[in-house]
XYZ file of C-alpha atoms in Angstrom:
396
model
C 187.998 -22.228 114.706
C 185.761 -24.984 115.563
C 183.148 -26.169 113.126
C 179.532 -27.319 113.325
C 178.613 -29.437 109.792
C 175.012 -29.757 109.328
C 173.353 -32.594 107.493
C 172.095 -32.794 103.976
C 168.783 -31.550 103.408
C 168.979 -29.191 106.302
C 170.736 -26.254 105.347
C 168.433 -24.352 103.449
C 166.588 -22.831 106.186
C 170.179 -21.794 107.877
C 170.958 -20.178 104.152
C 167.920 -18.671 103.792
C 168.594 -16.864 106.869
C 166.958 -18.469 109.740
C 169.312 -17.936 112.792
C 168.824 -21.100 114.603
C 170.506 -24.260 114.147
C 168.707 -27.022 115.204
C 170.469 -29.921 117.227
C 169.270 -32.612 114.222
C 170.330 -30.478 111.507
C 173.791 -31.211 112.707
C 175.967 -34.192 111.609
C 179.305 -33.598 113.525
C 181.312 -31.075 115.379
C 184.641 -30.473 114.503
C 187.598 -28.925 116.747
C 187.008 -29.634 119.783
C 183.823 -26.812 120.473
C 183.360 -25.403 124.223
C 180.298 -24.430 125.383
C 179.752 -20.873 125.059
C 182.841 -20.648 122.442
C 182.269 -19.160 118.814
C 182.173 -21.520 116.119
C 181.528 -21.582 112.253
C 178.406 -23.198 110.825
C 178.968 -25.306 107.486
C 177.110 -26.990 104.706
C 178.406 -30.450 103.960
C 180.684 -29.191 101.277
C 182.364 -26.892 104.068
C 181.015 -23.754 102.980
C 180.378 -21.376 105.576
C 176.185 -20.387 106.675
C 177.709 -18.641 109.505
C 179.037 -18.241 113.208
C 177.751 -18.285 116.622
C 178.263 -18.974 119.620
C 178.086 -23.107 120.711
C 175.469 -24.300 123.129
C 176.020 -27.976 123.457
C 173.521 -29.030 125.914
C 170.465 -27.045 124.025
C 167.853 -27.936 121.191
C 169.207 -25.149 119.465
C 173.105 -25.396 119.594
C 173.854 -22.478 117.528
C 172.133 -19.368 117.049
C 174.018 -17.492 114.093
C 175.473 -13.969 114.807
C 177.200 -13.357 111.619
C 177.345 -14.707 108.297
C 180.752 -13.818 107.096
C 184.679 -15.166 108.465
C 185.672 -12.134 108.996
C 183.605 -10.152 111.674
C 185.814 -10.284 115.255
C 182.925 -11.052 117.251
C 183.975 -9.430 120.520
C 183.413 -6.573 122.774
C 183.445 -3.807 120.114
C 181.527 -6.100 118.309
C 178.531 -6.445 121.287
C 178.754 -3.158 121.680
C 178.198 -2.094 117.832
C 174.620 -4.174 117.823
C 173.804 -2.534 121.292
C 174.214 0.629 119.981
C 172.102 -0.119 116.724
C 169.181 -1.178 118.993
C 169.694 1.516 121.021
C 169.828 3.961 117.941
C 166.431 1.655 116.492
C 164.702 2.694 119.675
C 165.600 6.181 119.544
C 164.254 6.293 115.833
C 160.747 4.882 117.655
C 160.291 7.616 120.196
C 161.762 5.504 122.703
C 162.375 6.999 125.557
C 160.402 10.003 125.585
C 158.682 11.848 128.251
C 155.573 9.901 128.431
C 157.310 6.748 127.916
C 160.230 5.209 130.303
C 159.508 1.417 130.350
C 160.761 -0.125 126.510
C 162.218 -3.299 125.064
C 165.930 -2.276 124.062
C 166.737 -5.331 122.895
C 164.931 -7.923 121.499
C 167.117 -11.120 120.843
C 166.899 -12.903 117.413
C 165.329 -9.353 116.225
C 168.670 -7.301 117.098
C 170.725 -9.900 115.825
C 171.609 -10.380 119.782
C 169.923 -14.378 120.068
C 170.457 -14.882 123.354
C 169.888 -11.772 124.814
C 166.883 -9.432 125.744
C 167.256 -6.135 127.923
C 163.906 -4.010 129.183
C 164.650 -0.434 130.222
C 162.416 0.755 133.444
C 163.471 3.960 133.669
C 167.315 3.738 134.781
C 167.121 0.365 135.733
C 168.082 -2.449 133.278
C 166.903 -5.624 133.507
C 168.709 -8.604 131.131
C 167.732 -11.897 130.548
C 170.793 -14.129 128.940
C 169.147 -17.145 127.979
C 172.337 -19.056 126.056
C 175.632 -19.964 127.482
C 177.414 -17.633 124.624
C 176.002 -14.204 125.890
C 176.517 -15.472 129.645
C 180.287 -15.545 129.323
C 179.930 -12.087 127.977
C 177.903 -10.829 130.717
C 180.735 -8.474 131.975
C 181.295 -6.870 128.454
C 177.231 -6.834 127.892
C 176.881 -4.667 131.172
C 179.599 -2.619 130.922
C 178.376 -1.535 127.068
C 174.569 -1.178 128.415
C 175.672 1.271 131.500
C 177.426 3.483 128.828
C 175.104 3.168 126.185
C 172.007 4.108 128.059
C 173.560 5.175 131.377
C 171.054 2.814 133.289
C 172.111 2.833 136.937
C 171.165 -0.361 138.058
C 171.322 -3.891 136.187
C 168.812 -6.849 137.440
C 169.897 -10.444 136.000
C 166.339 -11.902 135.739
C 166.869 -15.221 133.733
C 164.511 -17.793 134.438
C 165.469 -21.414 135.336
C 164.315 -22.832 132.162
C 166.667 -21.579 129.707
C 169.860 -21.723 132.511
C 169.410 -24.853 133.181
C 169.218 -26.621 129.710
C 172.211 -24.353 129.090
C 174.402 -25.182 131.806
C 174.603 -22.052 134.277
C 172.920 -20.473 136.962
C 169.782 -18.662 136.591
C 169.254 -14.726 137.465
C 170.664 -13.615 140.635
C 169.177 -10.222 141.140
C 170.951 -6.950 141.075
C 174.305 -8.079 139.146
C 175.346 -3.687 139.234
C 173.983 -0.693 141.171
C 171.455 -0.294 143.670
C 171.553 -3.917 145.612
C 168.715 -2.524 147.830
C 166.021 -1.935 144.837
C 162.640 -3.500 145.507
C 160.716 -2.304 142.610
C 160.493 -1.270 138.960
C 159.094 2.184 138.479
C 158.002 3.659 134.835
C 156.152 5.219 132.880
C 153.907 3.983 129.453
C 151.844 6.488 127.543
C 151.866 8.449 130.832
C 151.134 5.924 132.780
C 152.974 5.768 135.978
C 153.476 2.463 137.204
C 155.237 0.531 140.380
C 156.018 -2.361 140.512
C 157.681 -5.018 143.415
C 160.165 -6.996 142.394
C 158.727 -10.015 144.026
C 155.176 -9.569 141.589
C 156.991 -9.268 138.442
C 157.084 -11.965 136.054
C 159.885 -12.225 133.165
C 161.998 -8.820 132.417
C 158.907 -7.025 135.019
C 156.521 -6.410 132.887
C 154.321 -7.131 129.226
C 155.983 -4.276 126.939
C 154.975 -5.734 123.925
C 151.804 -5.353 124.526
C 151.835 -1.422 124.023
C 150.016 -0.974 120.935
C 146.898 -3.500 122.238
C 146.576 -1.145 125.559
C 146.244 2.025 123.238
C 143.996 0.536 120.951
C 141.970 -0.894 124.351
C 141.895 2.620 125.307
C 140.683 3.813 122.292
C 137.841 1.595 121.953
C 136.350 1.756 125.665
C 134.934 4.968 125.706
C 131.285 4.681 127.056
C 131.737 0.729 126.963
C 131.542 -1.890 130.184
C 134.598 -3.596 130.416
C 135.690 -6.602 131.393
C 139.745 -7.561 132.046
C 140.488 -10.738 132.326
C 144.164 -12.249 133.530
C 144.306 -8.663 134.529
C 147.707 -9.273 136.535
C 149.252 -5.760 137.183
C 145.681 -4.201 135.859
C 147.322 -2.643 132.539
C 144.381 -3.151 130.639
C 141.922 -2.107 133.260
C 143.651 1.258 133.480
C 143.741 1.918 129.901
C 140.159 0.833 129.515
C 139.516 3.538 132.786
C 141.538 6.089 130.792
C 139.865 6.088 127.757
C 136.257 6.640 129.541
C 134.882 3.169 130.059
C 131.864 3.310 132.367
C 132.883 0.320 134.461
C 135.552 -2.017 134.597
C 136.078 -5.309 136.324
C 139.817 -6.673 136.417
C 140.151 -9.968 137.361
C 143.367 -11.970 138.960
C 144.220 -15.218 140.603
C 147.366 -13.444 141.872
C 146.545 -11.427 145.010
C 149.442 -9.390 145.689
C 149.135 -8.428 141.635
C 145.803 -7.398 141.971
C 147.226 -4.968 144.742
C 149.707 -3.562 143.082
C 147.263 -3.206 140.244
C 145.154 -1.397 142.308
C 147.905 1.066 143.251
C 148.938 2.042 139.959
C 145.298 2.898 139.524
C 145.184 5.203 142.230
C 148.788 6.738 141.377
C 147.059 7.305 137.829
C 143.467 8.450 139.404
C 141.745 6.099 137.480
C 140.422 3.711 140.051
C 136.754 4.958 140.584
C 135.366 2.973 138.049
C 137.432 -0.243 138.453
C 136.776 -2.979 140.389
C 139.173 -5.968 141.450
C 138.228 -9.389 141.834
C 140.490 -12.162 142.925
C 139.191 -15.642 141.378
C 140.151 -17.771 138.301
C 139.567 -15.885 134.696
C 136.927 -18.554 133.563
C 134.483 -18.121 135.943
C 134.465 -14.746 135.512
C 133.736 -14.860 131.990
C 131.321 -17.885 133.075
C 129.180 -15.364 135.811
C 129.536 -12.590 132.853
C 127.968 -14.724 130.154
C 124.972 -15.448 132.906
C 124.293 -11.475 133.380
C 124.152 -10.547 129.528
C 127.747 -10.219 128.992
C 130.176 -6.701 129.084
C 130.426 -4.162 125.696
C 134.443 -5.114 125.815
C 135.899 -8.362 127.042
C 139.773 -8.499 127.005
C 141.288 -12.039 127.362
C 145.125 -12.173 127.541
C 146.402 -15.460 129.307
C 149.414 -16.915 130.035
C 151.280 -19.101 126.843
C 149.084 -21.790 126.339
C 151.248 -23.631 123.870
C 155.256 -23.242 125.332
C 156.278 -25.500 122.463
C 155.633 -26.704 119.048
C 154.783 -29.643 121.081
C 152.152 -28.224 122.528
C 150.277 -26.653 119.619
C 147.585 -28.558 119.550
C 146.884 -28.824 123.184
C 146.996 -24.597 123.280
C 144.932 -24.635 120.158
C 141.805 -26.883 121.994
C 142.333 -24.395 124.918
C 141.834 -21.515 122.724
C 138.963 -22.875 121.301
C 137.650 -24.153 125.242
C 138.033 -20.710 126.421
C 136.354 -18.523 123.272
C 133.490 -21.259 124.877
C 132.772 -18.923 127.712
C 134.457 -15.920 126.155
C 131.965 -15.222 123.677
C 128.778 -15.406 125.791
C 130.622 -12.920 128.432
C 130.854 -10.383 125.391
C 127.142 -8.253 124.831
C 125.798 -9.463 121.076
C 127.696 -6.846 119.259
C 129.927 -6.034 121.334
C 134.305 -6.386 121.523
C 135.860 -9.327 122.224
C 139.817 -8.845 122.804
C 141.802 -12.261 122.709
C 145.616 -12.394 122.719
C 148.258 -15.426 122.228
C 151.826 -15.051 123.625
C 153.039 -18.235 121.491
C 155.033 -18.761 118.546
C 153.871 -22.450 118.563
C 150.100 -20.426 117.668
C 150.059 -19.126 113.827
C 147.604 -16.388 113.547
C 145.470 -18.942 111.185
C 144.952 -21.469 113.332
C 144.552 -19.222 116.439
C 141.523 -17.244 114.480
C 139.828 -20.830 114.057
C 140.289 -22.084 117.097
C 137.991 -18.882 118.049
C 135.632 -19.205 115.445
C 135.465 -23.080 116.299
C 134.918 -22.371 120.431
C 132.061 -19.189 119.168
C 130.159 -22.199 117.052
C 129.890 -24.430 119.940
C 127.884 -22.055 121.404
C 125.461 -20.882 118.922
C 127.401 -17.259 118.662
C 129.570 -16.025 115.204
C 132.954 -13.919 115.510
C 134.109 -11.150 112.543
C 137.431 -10.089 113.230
C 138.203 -6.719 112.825
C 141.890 -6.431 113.721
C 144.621 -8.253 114.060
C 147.725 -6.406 116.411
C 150.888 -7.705 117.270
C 154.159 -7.093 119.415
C 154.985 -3.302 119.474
C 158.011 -2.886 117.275
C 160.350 -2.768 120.136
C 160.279 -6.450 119.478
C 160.978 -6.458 116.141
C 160.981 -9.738 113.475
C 163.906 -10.875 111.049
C 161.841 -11.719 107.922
C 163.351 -15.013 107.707
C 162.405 -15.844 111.398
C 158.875 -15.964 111.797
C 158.597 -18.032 114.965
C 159.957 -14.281 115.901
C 156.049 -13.743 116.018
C 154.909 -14.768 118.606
C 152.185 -12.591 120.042
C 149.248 -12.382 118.226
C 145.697 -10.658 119.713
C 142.254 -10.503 117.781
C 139.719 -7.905 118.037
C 136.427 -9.171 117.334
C 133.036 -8.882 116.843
C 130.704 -11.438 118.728
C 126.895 -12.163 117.435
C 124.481 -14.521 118.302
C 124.118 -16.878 114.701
C-alpha cells in the first residue's frame, strides 16, 4: 500500500488523534499514491498513525479513516459508519414526527471526512468534498437509499472544495426524482419549502436547531428583530413563541419570499414583517428608534480561513458597533459565528470590544452551539465551528 511519511515534529497531533494531515506535515510519499486511493500514514520511524484516502492537490492530503492495518476499507466498510450515524441519529429523536429535516452525517464527526448528507424528508442531499469519497459515490448512494430509504439523492458540492480536489462540482439530482424543484420538511413542526434555486449549501442551516428553540423560548411578549433572516427561520420561531412584532431582514429577495411562505404555511405571518435591504442598516435605523427587546444576528462566515481570523474578528467587533445600540438597554442580543477560524474566546471579545466603542456593556448569558447532529471528535476541535452568544446589552 502506498505510504505518506510525515516530518519530525509533526506527528503528535496525527497520534493524538486529529484526523487531518496537513500538506507540510508531510516529508515524502511513497508507492506511487493516486488521487483518491487509500494510503497508510507513518511517523518517520514507519510506524503506522493511520489510513485514508490520498488527496494530492489539497491542503489537507489525508484525512485519516482508520487507525489500524487491518480494517478493509470498502463498501461494507462505508456502509458500517453509515449505519452508525444513522443508528446515532435514531438515538437523538431523529426523525420523528415533528422533525423531517436532520444532519445524518456529519464528516470528521462520523468518522466519514469527506462526506456530509442532510435528510429533507425522503430526499438526500450529499456533499463529497474530497476526491476519496467521490470515487465512492456509487457505493455511498447505494448504502444511503437502503439505509434510510431516501427516494431522491441531490449532489450539491460546491465549487470550492471540487475544484482544489480535482473533480466536478454537484450536478443536481445524481438518483430519483430528476424533476424535483424544492426541499420540503419539517423542524419542531415547522413546515418548510424550499426552491432549489434559494438554497445555499446541503438547503438549509440544521445546525442551528437548538438556537431557534431557545429564540422561541425567549420571545414571548418581546419585539424582535432578525437579522440575515434568509429563509426567515428565526423570524418564525420568534412568531411562534409569542413575540409581539418581528422584523426579518434580507438582501436576498427571492429568500425573503420564500420566507414569507413558510410563514403563512405555519400561520405565523401576522406579526412579521419583511424588509429587503443590507443587515447593517437595519440594525443602524433600529439603534436610532430605541432599539428591539431581542436582536438576532447570524451572518454569513466572516472568517473562511485561519487566514482570515483576524479580519472576521474586527468584523465581529464592527458589527456588535451597531448591534448593541439596535438592542433596548436590557434587552437580548443573539450573535452567532459559523467559523472554526473564530474560538469562542476571542469571538466573546470581539463583542465586548465593538459594545465599548459605543458606551454600552454586554453579560453573556449563554453560550449554544451546533445541534448534536453535527457532532465533535474530542481531538478535533476546529470540528466547532458554530458558536452563538446570548447576551445582555446595558448602557455603561
Amino acid at each position: 500500500m502506498p505510504s505518506v511519511v510525515l516530518k519530525p515534529g509533526h506527528v503528535q497531533p496525527v497520534w493524538s488523534g486529529h484526523p487531518w494531515v496537513y500538506a507540510q506535515a508531510v516529508d515524502r510519499v511513497e508507492g506511487g499514491a493516486l488521487a483518491g486511493e487509500e494510503v497508510s500514514v507513518l511517523d518517520p520511524r514507519g510506524n503506522l498513525l493511520g489510513r485514508g484516502f490520498y488527496s494530492p492537490r489539497s491542503a489537507i492530503p489525508v484525512r485519516i479513516l482508520v487507525r489500524d492495518a487491518t480494517t478493509v476499507i470498502g463498501a461494507e466498510f462505508i456502509r458500517d459508519r453509515l449505519k452508525r450515524a444513522r443508528d446515532q441519529r435514531r438515538e437523538l429523536g431523529l426523525p420523528n414526527e415533528k422533525t423531517t429535516g436532520y444532519r445524518l452525517v456529519h464528516s470528521e464527526g462520523d468518522r466519514l471526512p469527506g462526506l456530509v448528507v442532510d435528510i429533507f424528508d425522503d430526499v438526500a442531499v450529499v456533499q463529497m468534498t474530497t476526491i476519496g469519497m467521490k470515487r465512492r459515490e456509487a457505493l455511498i448512494i447505494d448504502s444511503l437509499c437502503d439505509l434510510v430509504k431516501v427516494k431522491t439523492v441531490i449532489d450539491r458540492t460546491p465549487e470550492t472544495y471540487s475544484k482544489s480536489e480535482g473533480f466536478d462540482a454537484g450536478s443536481g439530482v445524481i438518483r430519483g426524482d430528476d424533476k424535483l424543484d424544492r426541499l420540503c420538511f419539517r423542524e419542531r413542526d415547522v413546515l418548510y419549502e424550499i426552491p432549489l434555486t434559494v438554497a445555499q449549501k446541503t438547503g438549509f442551516y440544521f445546525d442551528q436547531r437548538p438556537l431557534r428553540a431557545r429564540v422561541e423560548q425567549l420571545s414571548r411578549g418581546r419585539r424582535v428583530l432578525d437579522t440575515y433572516s434568509f429563509v426567515g427561520s428565526f423570524a418564525i420561531a420568534a412568531s411562534r413563541g409569542g413575540a409581539t412584532q418581528v422584523m426579518a431582514v434580507d438582501e436576498n429577495a427571492l429568500a425573503l419570499e420564500v420566507a414569507a411562505r413558510c410563514a403563512l404555511l405555519n400561520n405565523v405571518s401576522e406579526r412579521i414583517a419583511w424588509e429587503r435591504g443590507p443587515a447593517r442598516d437595519a440594525l443602524v435605523r433600529a439603534g436610532n428608534k430605541g432599539g428591539y427587546d431581542l436582536v438576532i444576528v447570524d451572518p454569513p462566515n466572516l472568517a473562511p480561513s485561519t487566514k482570515a481570523t483576524q479580519k472576521g474578528l474586527a468584523a465581529y467587533q464592527k458589527l456588535a458597533t451597531v448591534a448593541c445600540p439596535a438592542t433596548r438597554p436590557g434587552g437580548l442580543l443573539v450573535i452567532s459565528a459559523c467559523s472554526a477560524a473564530l474560538g469562542l474566546g476571542a469571538l466573546t471579545r470581539a463583542i465586548a470590544l465593538g459594545a465599548r466603542d459605543v458606551g454600552m456593556v454586554v453579560t453573556v448569558l449563554e453560550r449554544m452551539f451546533q445541534g448534536a447532529d453535527h457532532p465533535v471528535p474530542a481531538a478535533f476541535q476546529e470540528g466547532l465551528y458554530l458558536k452563538s452568544l446570548i447576551c445582555r446589552v446595558d448602557t455603561r
